[in-house]
């Protein structure tokens, strides 16, 4: 995250949402990749992450940003899925 991103309230909320879901997402990704293969796992994790972030968003997104909540949720979800898969693949290589 760049300096200007740290000043952007939407980016701050995206980071907060992502951090709340990242650990469990990595664990689920590792399990899903082992059991179902990467392609199926990615679909399942994408849905799971989106649902988790939507649930967290209701308590995290401040009132002034509710108009941008869909964008915040989508950006946070993409970030978590991408990072979770990178970390899961690294764990599986060990």
Coordinates of N, CA and C in Angstrom, one line a residue, residues 4-58:
X4 N -0.2 7.4 -0.4 CA -1.6 8.0 -0.6 C -2.7 7.0 -0.3
X5 N -2.4 5.7 -0.5 CA -3.5 4.7 -0.2 C -3.8 4.7 1.3
X6 N -2.7 5.0 2.1 CA -2.9 5.0 3.6 C -3.9 6.1 4.0
X7 N -3.9 7.2 3.2 CA -4.8 8.3 3.5 C -6.2 8.1 3.0
X8 N -6.4 7.2 2.1 CA -7.7 6.9 1.5 C -8.5 6.0 2.4
X9 N -9.7 6.5 2.9 CA -10.5 5.7 3.8 C -11.0 4.4 3.2
X10 N -11.3 4.4 1.9 CA -11.8 3.2 1.3 C -10.7 2.1 1.4
X11 N -9.4 2.5 1.1 CA -8.3 1.5 1.1 C -8.1 1.0 2.5
X12 N -8.3 1.9 3.5 CA -8.1 1.5 4.9 C -9.1 0.4 5.3
X13 N -10.4 0.6 4.9 CA -11.4 -0.3 5.2 C -11.2 -1.6 4.4
X14 N -10.8 -1.5 3.2 CA -10.4 -2.7 2.4 C -9.4 -3.6 3.1
X15 N -8.3 -2.9 3.6 CA -7.2 -3.6 4.3 C -7.7 -4.2 5.6
X16 N -8.6 -3.5 6.3 CA -9.1 -4.1 7.5 C -10.0 -5.3 7.3
X17 N -10.8 -5.2 6.3 CA -11.7 -6.4 5.9 C -10.8 -7.6 5.5
X18 N -9.8 -7.3 4.7 CA -8.9 -8.3 4.2 C -8.2 -9.0 5.3
X19 N -7.7 -8.2 6.3 CA -7.0 -8.8 7.4 C -7.8 -9.6 8.3
X20 N -9.1 -9.4 8.4 CA -10.0 -10.2 9.2 C -10.3 -11.6 8.6
X21 N -10.1 -11.7 7.3 CA -10.4 -13.0 6.6 C -9.2 -13.7 6.1
X22 N -8.1 -13.1 6.1 CA -6.9 -13.7 5.4 C -6.5 -15.0 6.0
X23 N -6.3 -15.1 7.3 CA -5.8 -16.4 7.9 C -6.7 -17.6 7.6
X24 N -8.0 -17.5 7.9 CA -8.8 -18.6 7.6 C -8.9 -18.9 6.1
X25 N -8.8 -17.9 5.2 CA -8.8 -18.1 3.8 C -7.6 -18.9 3.3
X26 N -6.5 -18.6 3.9 CA -5.3 -19.4 3.5 C -5.4 -20.8 3.9
X27 N -5.9 -21.1 5.1 CA -6.1 -22.4 5.6 C -7.1 -23.2 4.7
X28 N -8.2 -22.5 4.4 CA -9.2 -23.1 3.5 C -8.6 -23.4 2.1
X29 N -7.8 -22.5 1.6 CA -7.2 -22.6 0.3 C -6.3 -23.9 0.3
X30 N -5.5 -24.0 1.3 CA -4.6 -25.2 1.3 C -5.4 -26.5 1.3
X31 N -6.4 -26.5 2.2 CA -7.3 -27.7 2.2 C -8.0 -28.0 0.9
X32 N -8.6 -27.0 0.3 CA -9.3 -27.1 -0.9 C -8.4 -27.5 -2.1
X33 N -7.2 -26.9 -2.2 CA -6.3 -27.3 -3.2 C -5.9 -28.7 -3.1
X34 N -5.6 -29.2 -1.9 CA -5.3 -30.6 -1.7 C -6.4 -31.5 -2.1
X35 N -7.6 -31.2 -1.7 CA -8.8 -32.1 -1.9 C -9.4 -32.0 -3.3
X36 N -9.4 -30.8 -3.9 CA -10.2 -30.6 -5.1 C -9.5 -30.1 -6.3
X37 N -8.2 -29.7 -6.1 CA -7.5 -29.1 -7.2 C -7.6 -27.6 -7.2
X38 N -6.7 -27.0 -7.9 CA -6.6 -25.5 -7.8 C -7.8 -24.8 -8.4
X39 N -8.3 -25.2 -9.6 CA -9.4 -24.5 -10.2 C -10.7 -24.5 -9.4
X40 N -11.1 -25.7 -9.0 CA -12.3 -25.8 -8.1 C -12.1 -25.1 -6.8
X41 N -10.9 -25.2 -6.2 CA -10.6 -24.6 -5.0 C -10.8 -23.1 -5.1
X42 N -10.3 -22.5 -6.2 CA -10.3 -21.1 -6.3 C -11.8 -20.6 -6.4
X43 N -12.6 -21.3 -7.1 CA -14.0 -20.9 -7.1 C -14.7 -21.0 -5.8
X44 N -14.4 -22.1 -5.0 CA -15.0 -22.2 -3.7 C -14.5 -21.1 -2.7
X45 N -13.2 -20.9 -2.8 CA -12.6 -19.9 -1.9 C -13.1 -18.5 -2.2
X46 N -13.3 -18.2 -3.5 CA -13.8 -16.9 -3.9 C -15.2 -16.7 -3.3
X47 N -16.1 -17.6 -3.4 CA -17.4 -17.5 -2.8 C -17.3 -17.4 -1.3
X48 N -16.5 -18.2 -0.6 CA -16.4 -18.2 0.8 C -15.9 -16.8 1.3
X49 N -14.8 -16.3 0.7 CA -14.2 -15.1 1.0 C -15.2 -13.9 0.9
X50 N -15.9 -13.9 -0.3 CA -16.9 -12.9 -0.5 C -18.0 -12.9 0.6
X51 N -18.5 -14.0 1.0 CA -19.5 -14.1 2.0 C -19.0 -13.6 3.4
X52 N -17.7 -14.0 3.7 CA -17.1 -13.6 5.0 C -16.9 -12.1 5.0
X53 N -16.4 -11.6 3.9 CA -16.2 -10.1 3.9 C -17.5 -9.3 3.9
X54 N -18.5 -9.8 3.2 CA -19.8 -9.2 3.3 C -20.3 -9.2 4.8
X55 N -20.2 -10.3 5.5 CA -20.6 -10.3 6.9 C -19.8 -9.3 7.7
X56 N -18.5 -9.2 7.5 CA -17.7 -8.3 8.3 C -18.0 -6.9 7.9
X57 N -18.3 -6.6 6.7 CA -18.5 -5.3 6.2 C -19.6 -4.5 6.9
X58 N -20.6 -5.2 7.3 CA -21.7 -4.5 8.0 C -21.3 -3.9 9.3

